[in-house]
Amino acid sequence: MKKFIAVKNAKLRSEAGGGAIQELARAMLASGLVDRVLTFAKGLDEEDLLPAFIDKADDVGNMALNAYAPYSLSRFVRDYGEGKLAVIGRTCDIRALLELRKRNGLNEADLLTVGIACSETPDRQNCLRCEYRVPFMADLSCVLAEDGTLVEATGDKGAQALGTGSFEELSPSKEIFDAEAARQVALAEQAAAFELQHASPAERLAYWFGQFDKCIKCFGCRNSCPLCYCKDCVLEADRGLVRGGEIAPARLFHLTRLAHVADSCLNCGQCEAACPMGIPISKLYHMLNKELSAVFGFTPGINADLPPLFGFDEKEKSDDSTLFGGR
Amino acid sequence: MKLVPSICPYCGTGCGMLLIVKDEKVVGVEPWERHPINEGKLCLKGWSAHQFVHHPGRLTSPLIRKNGELVEVSWDEALDFTADKLKGIVAEHGADAVGFLASAKCTNEENYVLQKFCRYLGSPNVDHCARL
Ligand code: SF4
Ligand code: SF4
Ligand code: SF4
């Protein structure tokens, strides 16, 4: 059931969403429901938005809601998350957390997810592919409006979190739902318009090999991808694929990473945002994921379904011709 | 964990980076989107820039060779030693006999101070690693 809420204290309502998210963060910390909140906060100036762990209820005023910065909160949970933690993030952050959870990359019991729908239809190139605006897969799914927040608890955990805050329930105007529906349509249209024009296979191959040849092997795409979570990345030297003292050849580097994550690519665009050579990597991953999705019937980051390439069966484990076989 | 804005020490480009600091130790880097030079991108060196900070092989105090062996000394001793040697060489052979190497790993301001010092001594010999 969706509720439209704002913080009870009318003085604190000037923030987007009627101050409800700050109140939620404050109350979750103050009540001890969580020890820390991971979210975006203001850095050196208003436009410097950085991931930050907030552990004091008094510090929630520094939160930066609903603004885009190309850092994946999920990676910070994976690498630095501990204790009772709430993540207040964008839909792509929440979806990445869901996929990491499936791969045992997170401590499920202690993580609470609060998703906030990006408020504008994003026009930055890297977000044009986005298909999931509203974070319906989060424990609390939020849409910010001018004077209040549309919030839905998707389970007991979300409801418990919402119960810690002092909110006033308002009645949302019809315009809010109309605007929300219009945004959804605009986003779907934008995502559809982004789908690659299908050139011939030979043209596509030439295009992508040309792109791969620009790669300087900074590993930024791998480092930024929430799904690339292996501790021993096969693309680094002396791991069976690339010899010590060498770097992976341009095309193999990309084809290997593609083979490892394309089935679960979230289309989050972090890899492309980090690429100093301007290679439109996410476009390729997204395109391939679309095709694999149709084959396997799997969409990453929206429910608990396991990805198609989740494990090795007995035959693969004992077969010397597979990379890990016979070891 | 907190993110501390800094500049990559590895080359003269000077990309902005965020040091990932956990329990007062630098454990990683993240490209800094807000920095105008690199706008959220790093090269391989930048992505690895945290690795030397707490590396066991890193020198943590000055060394002076005494009786053929390098021994750890205090900064005061190292600076006094260097200043004495520098003065001695300049007095005996003139300022032309000394040269100064600036570094692309330092800031503009640090390099300015270095060349100023070099010219103050009267030496024209100032150079830097980016010309190698
Ligand atoms: S491959 Fe790129 S778009 Fe896909 S999940 Fe990884 S970072 Fe996101
Ligand atoms: S981020 Fe770009 S340049 Fe760096 S390894 Fe990936 S594709 Fe290559
Ligand atoms: S990240 Fe790379 S290009 Fe940028 S300053 Fe460091 S070494 Fe130079």
GROMACS .gro file of C-alpha atoms and ligand atoms in nm:
model
  483
    1MET     CA    1   0.000   0.000   0.000
    2LYS     CA    2   0.142   0.334  -0.102
    3LYS     CA    3   0.141   0.616   0.148
    4PHE     CA    4   0.210   0.982   0.088
    5ILE     CA    5   0.408   1.119   0.379
    6ALA     CA    6   0.608   1.418   0.498
    7VAL     CA    7   0.807   1.475   0.815
    8LYS     CA    8   0.576   1.573   1.102
    9ASN     CA    9   0.775   1.879   1.202
   10ALA     CA   10   0.653   2.131   0.941
   11LYS     CA   11   0.975   2.334   0.971
   12LEU     CA   12   1.177   2.049   0.824
   13ARG     CA   13   0.964   2.005   0.516
   14SER     CA   14   1.156   2.222   0.272
   15GLU     CA   15   1.367   1.933   0.140
   16ALA     CA   16   1.248   1.743  -0.167
   17GLY     CA   17   0.992   1.484  -0.068
   18GLY     CA   18   0.874   1.686   0.231
   19GLY     CA   19   1.180   1.591   0.437
   20ALA     CA   20   1.054   1.233   0.471
   21ILE     CA   21   1.382   1.066   0.370
   22GLN     CA   22   1.591   1.269   0.613
   23GLU     CA   23   1.341   1.190   0.887
   24LEU     CA   24   1.355   0.823   0.798
   25ALA     CA   25   1.737   0.822   0.811
   26ARG     CA   26   1.738   1.017   1.136
   27ALA     CA   27   1.482   0.791   1.300
   28MET     CA   28   1.645   0.466   1.186
   29LEU     CA   29   1.973   0.583   1.342
   30ALA     CA   30   1.822   0.736   1.655
   31SER     CA   31   1.611   0.428   1.729
   32GLY     CA   32   1.906   0.195   1.683
   33LEU     CA   33   1.731   0.006   1.403
   34VAL     CA   34   2.051   0.057   1.206
   35ASP     CA   35   2.404   0.160   1.305
   36ARG     CA   36   2.484   0.333   0.982
   37VAL     CA   37   2.320   0.470   0.671
   38LEU     CA   38   2.503   0.461   0.340
   39THR     CA   39   2.382   0.730   0.104
   40PHE     CA   40   2.498   1.022  -0.108
   41ALA     CA   41   2.608   1.329   0.085
   42LYS     CA   42   2.745   1.668  -0.007
   43GLY     CA   43   3.123   1.679  -0.040
   44LEU     CA   44   3.327   1.994  -0.096
   45ASP     CA   45   3.041   2.188  -0.256
   46GLU     CA   46   2.678   2.148  -0.356
   47GLU     CA   47   2.762   1.963  -0.675
   48ASP     CA   48   3.020   1.733  -0.520
   49LEU     CA   49   2.813   1.429  -0.431
   50LEU     CA   50   2.990   1.141  -0.266
   51PRO     CA   51   2.892   0.812  -0.106
   52ALA     CA   52   2.904   0.851   0.271
   53PHE     CA   53   2.835   0.636   0.573
   54ILE     CA   54   2.634   0.843   0.821
   55ASP     CA   55   2.629   0.713   1.177
   56LYS     CA   56   2.491   1.009   1.370
   57ALA     CA   57   2.128   1.111   1.351
   58ASP     CA   58   2.238   1.477   1.363
   59ASP     CA   59   2.427   1.444   1.034
   60VAL     CA   60   2.137   1.355   0.809
   61GLY     CA   61   2.106   1.718   0.692
   62ASN     CA   62   2.412   1.660   0.477
   63MET     CA   63   2.233   1.400   0.266
   64ALA     CA   64   2.203   1.473  -0.105
   65LEU     CA   65   1.881   1.319  -0.226
   66ASN     CA   66   1.786   1.246  -0.572
   67ALA     CA   67   2.095   1.367  -0.751
   68TYR     CA   68   2.310   1.165  -0.980
   69ALA     CA   69   2.676   1.090  -0.917
   70PRO     CA   70   2.846   0.795  -1.084
   71TYR     CA   71   2.944   0.597  -0.779
   72SER     CA   72   2.788   0.261  -0.710
   73LEU     CA   73   2.674   0.245  -0.347
   74SER     CA   74   2.650  -0.132  -0.378
   75ARG     CA   75   3.027  -0.160  -0.416
   76PHE     CA   76   3.074   0.030  -0.091
   77VAL     CA   77   2.836  -0.209   0.083
   78ARG     CA   78   3.024  -0.503  -0.065
   79ASP     CA   79   3.367  -0.373   0.037
   80TYR     CA   80   3.302  -0.171   0.352
   81GLY     CA   81   2.954  -0.262   0.474
   82GLU     CA   82   2.931  -0.405   0.823
   83GLY     CA   83   2.691  -0.410   1.114
   84LYS     CA   84   2.330  -0.304   1.082
   85LEU     CA   85   2.326  -0.097   0.767
   86ALA     CA   86   2.060   0.085   0.568
   87VAL     CA   87   2.129   0.192   0.210
   88ILE     CA   88   1.938   0.489   0.074
   89GLY     CA   89   2.012   0.487  -0.295
   90ARG     CA   90   1.895   0.493  -0.652
   91THR     CA   91   1.719   0.204  -0.817
   92CYS     CA   92   2.037   0.089  -0.990
   93ASP     CA   93   2.211   0.074  -0.649
   94ILE     CA   94   1.932  -0.136  -0.503
   95ARG     CA   95   1.926  -0.369  -0.803
   96ALA     CA   96   2.302  -0.421  -0.776
   97LEU     CA   97   2.263  -0.507  -0.407
   98LEU     CA   98   2.004  -0.768  -0.498
   99GLU     CA   99   2.243  -0.932  -0.744
  100LEU     CA  100   2.536  -0.920  -0.500
  101ARG     CA  101   2.316  -1.080  -0.236
  102LYS     CA  102   2.248  -1.373  -0.471
  103ARG     CA  103   2.623  -1.418  -0.505
  104ASN     CA  104   2.674  -1.423  -0.126
  105GLY     CA  105   2.850  -1.090  -0.154
  106LEU     CA  106   2.648  -0.934   0.128
  107ASN     CA  107   2.520  -1.002   0.472
  108GLU     CA  108   2.150  -1.031   0.396
  109ALA     CA  109   2.008  -1.014   0.745
  110ASP     CA  110   2.165  -0.682   0.833
  111LEU     CA  111   2.092  -0.485   0.520
  112LEU     CA  112   1.791  -0.263   0.474
  113THR     CA  113   1.732  -0.105   0.135
  114VAL     CA  114   1.555   0.225   0.070
  115GLY     CA  115   1.527   0.311  -0.298
  116ILE     CA  116   1.452   0.654  -0.436
  117ALA     CA  117   1.325   0.694  -0.791
  118CYS     CA  118   1.534   0.941  -0.992
  119SER     CA  119   1.300   1.236  -1.021
  120GLU     CA  120   1.373   1.365  -1.367
  121THR     CA  121   1.380   1.154  -1.678
  122PRO     CA  122   1.755   1.145  -1.700
  123ASP     CA  123   1.898   1.308  -2.008
  124ARG     CA  124   2.261   1.226  -1.946
  125GLN     CA  125   2.376   0.990  -2.216
  126ASN     CA  126   2.467   0.712  -1.979
  127CYS     CA  127   2.119   0.696  -1.822
  128LEU     CA  128   1.920   0.697  -2.144
  129ARG     CA  129   1.902   0.318  -2.139
  130CYS     CA  130   1.747   0.305  -1.792
  131GLU     CA  131   1.434   0.092  -1.776
  132TYR     CA  132   1.373   0.075  -1.401
  133ARG     CA  133   1.298   0.408  -1.242
  134VAL     CA  134   1.090   0.309  -0.942
  135PRO     CA  135   1.276   0.086  -0.692
  136PHE     CA  136   0.997  -0.167  -0.638
  137MET     CA  137   1.259  -0.427  -0.537
  138ALA     CA  138   1.372  -0.225  -0.231
  139ASP     CA  139   1.244  -0.276   0.124
  140LEU     CA  140   1.110   0.077   0.099
  141SER     CA  141   1.030   0.212  -0.244
  142CYS     CA  142   1.014   0.592  -0.254
  143VAL     CA  143   0.915   0.853  -0.510
  144LEU     CA  144   0.983   1.213  -0.415
  145ALA     CA  145   0.729   1.485  -0.490
  146GLU     CA  146   0.752   1.851  -0.402
  147ASP     CA  147   0.578   1.841  -0.067
  148GLY     CA  148   0.585   1.476   0.025
  149THR     CA  149   0.716   1.130  -0.051
  150LEU     CA  150   0.520   0.846  -0.200
  151VAL     CA  151   0.640   0.544  -0.009
  152GLU     CA  152   0.564   0.174  -0.021
  153ALA     CA  153   0.692  -0.089   0.221
  154THR     CA  154   0.738  -0.411   0.027
  155GLY     CA  155   0.767  -0.628   0.338
  156ASP     CA  156   0.794  -0.630   0.718
  157LYS     CA  157   1.145  -0.490   0.717
  158GLY     CA  158   1.040  -0.183   0.527
  159ALA     CA  159   0.731  -0.136   0.741
  160GLN     CA  160   0.940  -0.160   1.059
  161ALA     CA  161   1.181   0.102   0.927
  162LEU     CA  162   0.897   0.335   0.838
  163GLY     CA  163   0.754   0.285   1.187
  164THR     CA  164   1.058   0.449   1.350
  165GLY     CA  165   0.992   0.796   1.204
  166SER     CA  166   0.738   1.062   1.288
  167PHE     CA  167   0.553   1.128   0.968
  168GLU     CA  168   0.234   1.298   0.878
  169GLU     CA  169   0.025   1.120   0.621
  170LEU     CA  170  -0.096   1.359   0.356
  171SER     CA  171  -0.335   1.302   0.073
  172PRO     CA  172  -0.146   1.313  -0.253
  173SER     CA  173  -0.286   1.530  -0.527
  174LYS     CA  174  -0.391   1.369  -0.855
  175GLU     CA  175  -0.113   1.568  -1.028
  176ILE     CA  176   0.148   1.368  -0.843
  177PHE     CA  177   0.025   1.041  -0.989
  178ASP     CA  178  -0.020   1.198  -1.333
  179ALA     CA  179   0.335   1.333  -1.328
  180GLU     CA  180   0.460   0.997  -1.209
  181ALA     CA  181   0.281   0.812  -1.490
  182ALA     CA  182   0.411   1.063  -1.747
  183ARG     CA  183   0.768   1.012  -1.625
  184GLN     CA  184   0.734   0.637  -1.657
  185VAL     CA  185   0.613   0.670  -2.014
  186ALA     CA  186   0.891   0.915  -2.102
  187LEU     CA  187   1.150   0.683  -1.956
  188ALA     CA  188   1.019   0.378  -2.139
  189GLU     CA  189   1.017   0.575  -2.464
  190GLN     CA  190   1.370   0.696  -2.403
  191ALA     CA  191   1.493   0.346  -2.327
  192ALA     CA  192   1.322   0.205  -2.634
  193ALA     CA  193   1.465   0.481  -2.854
  194PHE     CA  194   1.808   0.391  -2.724
  195GLU     CA  195   1.800   0.031  -2.841
  196LEU     CA  196   2.072  -0.013  -3.097
  197GLN     CA  197   1.984  -0.002  -3.459
  198HIS     CA  198   2.073  -0.352  -3.558
  199ALA     CA  199   2.350  -0.322  -3.811
  200SER     CA  200   2.481  -0.630  -3.985
  201PRO     CA  201   2.693  -0.864  -3.770
  202ALA     CA  202   3.005  -0.773  -3.966
  203GLU     CA  203   2.946  -0.400  -3.912
  204ARG     CA  204   2.881  -0.454  -3.544
  205LEU     CA  205   3.195  -0.660  -3.502
  206ALA     CA  206   3.406  -0.398  -3.679
  207TYR     CA  207   3.251  -0.122  -3.469
  208TRP     CA  208   3.317  -0.295  -3.138
  209PHE     CA  209   3.665  -0.415  -3.223
  210GLY     CA  210   3.743  -0.056  -3.319
  211GLN     CA  211   3.617   0.054  -2.980
  212PHE     CA  212   3.809  -0.217  -2.793
  213ASP     CA  213   4.128  -0.114  -2.967
  214LYS     CA  214   4.110   0.224  -2.790
  215CYS     CA  215   4.120   0.055  -2.449
  216ILE     CA  216   4.417   0.150  -2.228
  217LYS     CA  217   4.354  -0.132  -1.972
  218CYS     CA  218   4.299   0.096  -1.680
  219PHE     CA  219   4.062  -0.167  -1.535
  220GLY     CA  220   3.826   0.117  -1.446
  221CYS     CA  221   3.529  -0.064  -1.600
  222ARG     CA  222   3.602  -0.374  -1.396
  223ASN     CA  223   3.670  -0.176  -1.078
  224SER     CA  224   3.346   0.019  -1.113
  225CYS     CA  225   3.115  -0.269  -1.196
  226PRO     CA  226   2.910  -0.387  -0.899
  227LEU     CA  227   2.890  -0.736  -1.048
  228CYS     CA  228   3.264  -0.782  -1.103
  229TYR     CA  229   3.317  -0.901  -0.749
  230CYS     CA  230   3.578  -1.178  -0.789
  231LYS     CA  231   3.866  -1.138  -0.546
  232ASP     CA  232   4.101  -1.296  -0.801
  233CYS     CA  233   4.005  -1.144  -1.133
  234VAL     CA  234   4.098  -1.369  -1.421
  235LEU     CA  235   4.196  -1.062  -1.625
  236GLU     CA  236   4.491  -0.991  -1.399
  237ALA     CA  237   4.826  -1.150  -1.466
  238ASP     CA  238   4.916  -1.500  -1.349
  239ARG     CA  239   4.561  -1.619  -1.301
  240GLY     CA  240   4.568  -1.870  -1.583
  241LEU     CA  241   4.472  -1.643  -1.870
  242VAL     CA  242   4.723  -1.360  -1.886
  243ARG     CA  243   5.091  -1.429  -1.820
  244GLY     CA  244   5.281  -1.240  -1.549
  245GLY     CA  245   5.423  -0.911  -1.674
  246GLU     CA  246   5.170  -0.890  -1.956
  247ILE     CA  247   4.836  -0.723  -1.996
  248ALA     CA  248   4.534  -0.884  -2.153
  249PRO     CA  249   4.500  -0.821  -2.526
  250ALA     CA  250   4.245  -0.547  -2.600
  251ARG     CA  251   3.977  -0.761  -2.755
  252LEU     CA  252   4.011  -1.059  -2.526
  253PHE     CA  253   3.997  -0.834  -2.223
  254HIS     CA  254   3.653  -0.714  -2.320
  255LEU     CA  255   3.520  -1.043  -2.446
  256THR     CA  256   3.625  -1.209  -2.120
  257ARG     CA  257   3.457  -0.952  -1.901
  258LEU     CA  258   3.155  -0.964  -2.126
  259ALA     CA  259   3.135  -1.342  -2.086
  260HIS     CA  260   3.154  -1.303  -1.708
  261VAL     CA  261   2.887  -1.041  -1.646
  262ALA     CA  262   2.668  -0.999  -1.955
  263ASP     CA  263   2.406  -1.244  -1.828
  264SER     CA  264   2.353  -1.028  -1.519
  265CYS     CA  265   2.443  -0.679  -1.639
  266LEU     CA  266   2.220  -0.430  -1.461
  267ASN     CA  267   2.258  -0.161  -1.720
  268CYS     CA  268   2.376   0.070  -1.444
  269GLY     CA  269   2.635   0.242  -1.664
  270GLN     CA  270   2.910   0.255  -1.399
  271CYS     CA  271   3.162   0.094  -1.636
  272GLU     CA  272   3.101   0.350  -1.906
  273ALA     CA  273   3.113   0.640  -1.659
  274ALA     CA  274   3.462   0.531  -1.551
  275CYS     CA  275   3.608   0.478  -1.899
  276PRO     CA  276   3.872   0.740  -1.981
  277MET     CA  277   3.865   0.638  -2.347
  278GLY     CA  278   3.495   0.705  -2.394
  279ILE     CA  279   3.414   0.351  -2.501
  280PRO     CA  280   3.036   0.304  -2.485
  281ILE     CA  281   3.076  -0.020  -2.288
  282SER     CA  282   2.738  -0.020  -2.118
  283LYS     CA  283   2.567   0.003  -2.454
  284LEU     CA  284   2.725  -0.328  -2.554
  285TYR     CA  285   2.654  -0.499  -2.223
  286HIS     CA  286   2.297  -0.380  -2.227
  287MET     CA  287   2.241  -0.493  -2.583
  288LEU     CA  288   2.384  -0.836  -2.508
  289ASN     CA  289   2.196  -0.866  -2.182
  290LYS     CA  290   1.873  -0.795  -2.367
  291GLU     CA  291   1.945  -1.080  -2.604
  292LEU     CA  292   2.047  -1.319  -2.325
  293SER     CA  293   1.744  -1.217  -2.121
  294ALA     CA  294   1.521  -1.327  -2.406
  295VAL     CA  295   1.701  -1.663  -2.425
  296PHE     CA  296   1.717  -1.744  -2.051
  297GLY     CA  297   1.411  -1.560  -1.926
  298PHE     CA  298   1.618  -1.388  -1.659
  299THR     CA  299   1.618  -1.018  -1.572
  300PRO     CA  300   1.880  -0.917  -1.317
  301GLY     CA  301   1.809  -0.709  -1.010
  302ILE     CA  302   1.432  -0.725  -0.992
  303ASN     CA  303   1.362  -1.040  -0.790
  304ALA     CA  304   1.533  -1.336  -0.624
  305ASP     CA  305   1.567  -1.547  -0.942
  306LEU     CA  306   1.917  -1.686  -0.992
  307PRO     CA  307   2.117  -1.593  -1.302
  308PRO     CA  308   2.152  -1.856  -1.575
  309LEU     CA  309   2.529  -1.892  -1.537
  310PHE     CA  310   2.529  -1.941  -1.164
  311GLY     CA  311   2.742  -2.247  -1.107
  312PHE     CA  312   2.926  -2.532  -1.266
  313ASP     CA  313   2.759  -2.868  -1.306
  314GLU     CA  314   2.947  -3.191  -1.232
  315LYS     CA  315   3.050  -3.243  -1.593
  316GLU     CA  316   3.190  -2.891  -1.624
  317LYS     CA  317   3.384  -2.927  -1.301
  318SER     CA  318   3.567  -3.237  -1.419
  319ASP     CA  319   3.617  -3.129  -1.780
  320ASP     CA  320   3.972  -3.013  -1.847
  321SER     CA  321   3.864  -2.800  -2.139
  322THR     CA  322   3.678  -2.554  -1.915
  323LEU     CA  323   3.884  -2.286  -1.749
  324PHE     CA  324   3.838  -2.423  -1.399
  325GLY     CA  325   3.803  -2.785  -1.498
  326GLY     CA  326   4.027  -3.053  -1.353
  327ARG     CA  327   4.171  -2.824  -1.087
  328MET     CA  328   3.497   0.436   0.576
  329LYS     CA  329   3.522   0.789   0.445
  330LEU     CA  330   3.629   0.944   0.116
  331VAL     CA  331   3.905   1.204   0.129
  332PRO     CA  332   3.961   1.421  -0.182
  333SER     CA  333   4.319   1.420  -0.307
  334ILE     CA  334   4.532   1.439  -0.621
  335CYS     CA  335   4.693   1.142  -0.792
  336PRO     CA  336   5.067   1.143  -0.716
  337TYR     CA  337   5.172   0.947  -1.024
  338CYS     CA  338   5.202   1.196  -1.309
  339GLY     CA  339   5.180   1.560  -1.410
  340THR     CA  340   4.818   1.532  -1.525
  341GLY     CA  341   4.709   1.561  -1.165
  342CYS     CA  342   4.383   1.370  -1.171
  343GLY     CA  343   4.147   1.419  -0.879
  344MET     CA  344   4.090   1.110  -0.671
  345LEU     CA  345   3.910   1.014  -0.355
  346LEU     CA  346   4.115   0.818  -0.108
  347ILE     CA  347   3.910   0.549   0.062
  348VAL     CA  348   4.010   0.571   0.426
  349LYS     CA  349   3.912   0.301   0.672
  350ASP     CA  350   4.032   0.292   1.033
  351GLU     CA  351   4.278   0.574   0.950
  352LYS     CA  352   4.436   0.369   0.670
  353VAL     CA  353   4.421   0.437   0.298
  354VAL     CA  354   4.271   0.120   0.153
  355GLY     CA  355   4.162   0.225  -0.196
  356VAL     CA  356   4.092   0.501  -0.443
  357GLU     CA  357   3.785   0.609  -0.631
  358PRO     CA  358   3.788   0.847  -0.929
  359TRP     CA  359   3.659   1.192  -0.833
  360GLU     CA  360   3.375   1.298  -1.057
  361ARG     CA  361   3.376   1.661  -0.945
  362HIS     CA  362   3.743   1.718  -1.030
  363PRO     CA  363   3.771   1.923  -1.354
  364ILE     CA  364   4.088   1.751  -1.482
  365ASN     CA  365   3.967   1.393  -1.504
  366GLU     CA  366   3.590   1.413  -1.443
  367GLY     CA  367   3.565   1.076  -1.273
  368LYS     CA  368   3.822   0.879  -1.471
  369LEU     CA  369   4.164   0.739  -1.374
  370CYS     CA  370   4.434   0.543  -1.551
  371LEU     CA  371   4.574   0.217  -1.418
  372LYS     CA  372   4.833   0.399  -1.209
  373GLY     CA  373   4.570   0.620  -1.052
  374TRP     CA  374   4.352   0.320  -0.967
  375SER     CA  375   4.653   0.166  -0.790
  376ALA     CA  376   4.778   0.483  -0.620
  377HIS     CA  377   4.681   0.369  -0.270
  378GLN     CA  378   4.901   0.062  -0.281
  379PHE     CA  379   5.229   0.224  -0.181
  380VAL     CA  380   5.092   0.426   0.109
  381HIS     CA  381   5.116   0.155   0.374
  382HIS     CA  382   5.342  -0.077   0.176
  383PRO     CA  383   5.600  -0.253   0.395
  384GLY     CA  384   5.871  -0.171   0.139
  385ARG     CA  385   5.811   0.202   0.165
  386LEU     CA  386   6.083   0.415   0.326
  387THR     CA  387   5.940   0.584   0.632
  388SER     CA  388   6.249   0.774   0.748
  389PRO     CA  389   6.554   0.928   0.577
  390LEU     CA  390   6.862   0.709   0.531
  391ILE     CA  391   7.227   0.820   0.536
  392ARG     CA  392   7.508   0.594   0.424
  393LYS     CA  393   7.749   0.557   0.714
  394ASN     CA  394   8.054   0.332   0.682
  395GLY     CA  395   7.911   0.183   0.365
  396GLU     CA  396   7.571   0.104   0.516
  397LEU     CA  397   7.240   0.287   0.492
  398VAL     CA  398   7.112   0.372   0.838
  399GLU     CA  399   6.788   0.536   0.945
  400VAL     CA  400   6.830   0.890   1.074
  401SER     CA  401   6.602   1.169   1.195
  402TRP     CA  402   6.478   1.437   0.956
  403ASP     CA  403   6.685   1.697   1.145
  404GLU     CA  404   7.001   1.498   1.093
  405ALA     CA  405   6.924   1.434   0.727
  406LEU     CA  406   6.848   1.799   0.654
  407ASP     CA  407   7.156   1.924   0.839
  408PHE     CA  408   7.371   1.673   0.655
  409THR     CA  409   7.226   1.773   0.316
  410ALA     CA  410   7.254   2.146   0.387
  411ASP     CA  411   7.619   2.110   0.495
  412LYS     CA  412   7.709   1.909   0.185
  413LEU     CA  413   7.526   2.152  -0.041
  414LYS     CA  414   7.697   2.454   0.113
  415GLY     CA  415   8.033   2.279   0.092
  416ILE     CA  416   7.998   2.192  -0.276
  417VAL     CA  417   7.877   2.541  -0.371
  418ALA     CA  418   8.165   2.704  -0.172
  419GLU     CA  419   8.427   2.481  -0.327
  420HIS     CA  420   8.307   2.439  -0.686
  421GLY     CA  421   8.048   2.713  -0.741
  422ALA     CA  422   7.670   2.688  -0.780
  423ASP     CA  423   7.703   2.541  -1.129
  424ALA     CA  424   7.821   2.222  -0.967
  425VAL     CA  425   7.479   2.144  -0.821
  426GLY     CA  426   7.150   2.067  -0.992
  427PHE     CA  427   6.792   2.016  -0.878
  428LEU     CA  428   6.537   1.766  -1.003
  429ALA     CA  429   6.175   1.871  -0.967
  430SER     CA  430   5.897   1.615  -0.998
  431ALA     CA  431   5.572   1.571  -1.184
  432LYS     CA  432   5.450   1.399  -0.870
  433CYS     CA  433   5.459   1.725  -0.675
  434THR     CA  434   5.228   2.022  -0.690
  435ASN     CA  435   5.300   2.338  -0.891
  436GLU     CA  436   5.367   2.520  -0.567
  437GLU     CA  437   5.621   2.265  -0.446
  438ASN     CA  438   5.800   2.278  -0.779
  439TYR     CA  439   5.798   2.658  -0.774
  440VAL     CA  440   5.965   2.656  -0.434
  441LEU     CA  441   6.227   2.411  -0.557
  442GLN     CA  442   6.328   2.618  -0.862
  443LYS     CA  443   6.328   2.934  -0.650
  444PHE     CA  444   6.567   2.769  -0.408
  445CYS     CA  445   6.786   2.652  -0.696
  446ARG     CA  446   6.808   3.002  -0.844
  447TYR     CA  447   6.867   3.152  -0.501
  448LEU     CA  448   7.179   2.938  -0.474
  449GLY     CA  449   7.276   3.070  -0.817
  450SER     CA  450   7.246   2.746  -1.012
  451PRO     CA  451   7.083   2.734  -1.357
  452ASN     CA  452   7.048   2.355  -1.334
  453VAL     CA  453   6.685   2.272  -1.273
  454ASP     CA  454   6.513   1.987  -1.450
  455HIS     CA  455   6.231   1.741  -1.399
  456CYS     CA  456   6.137   1.380  -1.458
  457ALA     CA  457   5.873   1.449  -1.722
  458ARG     CA  458   6.156   1.530  -1.970
  459LEU     CA  459   6.309   1.185  -1.945
  460SF4     S1  460   2.876  -0.422  -1.697
  460SF4    FE1  461   2.857  -0.197  -1.674
  460SF4     S2  462   2.637  -0.155  -1.692
  460SF4    FE2  463   2.659  -0.378  -1.655
  460SF4     S3  464   2.641  -0.402  -1.430
  460SF4    FE3  465   2.864  -0.381  -1.477
  460SF4     S4  466   2.903  -0.157  -1.454
  460SF4    FE4  467   2.679  -0.182  -1.471
  461SF4     S1  468   3.747   0.165  -1.848
  461SF4    FE1  469   3.773   0.189  -2.074
  461SF4     S2  470   3.994   0.212  -2.108
  461SF4    FE2  471   3.968   0.134  -1.897
  461SF4     S3  472   3.990  -0.091  -1.917
  461SF4    FE3  473   3.769  -0.045  -1.931
  461SF4     S4  474   3.728  -0.015  -2.151
  461SF4    FE4  475   3.951  -0.007  -2.124
  462SF4     S1  476   4.536   0.882  -1.284
  462SF4    FE1  477   4.693   0.842  -1.440
  462SF4     S2  478   4.678   1.017  -1.583
  462SF4    FE2  479   4.574   1.075  -1.392
  462SF4     S3  480   4.736   1.180  -1.269
  462SF4    FE3  481   4.734   0.963  -1.206
  462SF4     S4  482   4.891   0.870  -1.333
  462SF4    FE4  483   4.842   1.064  -1.433
   0.00000   0.00000   0.00000
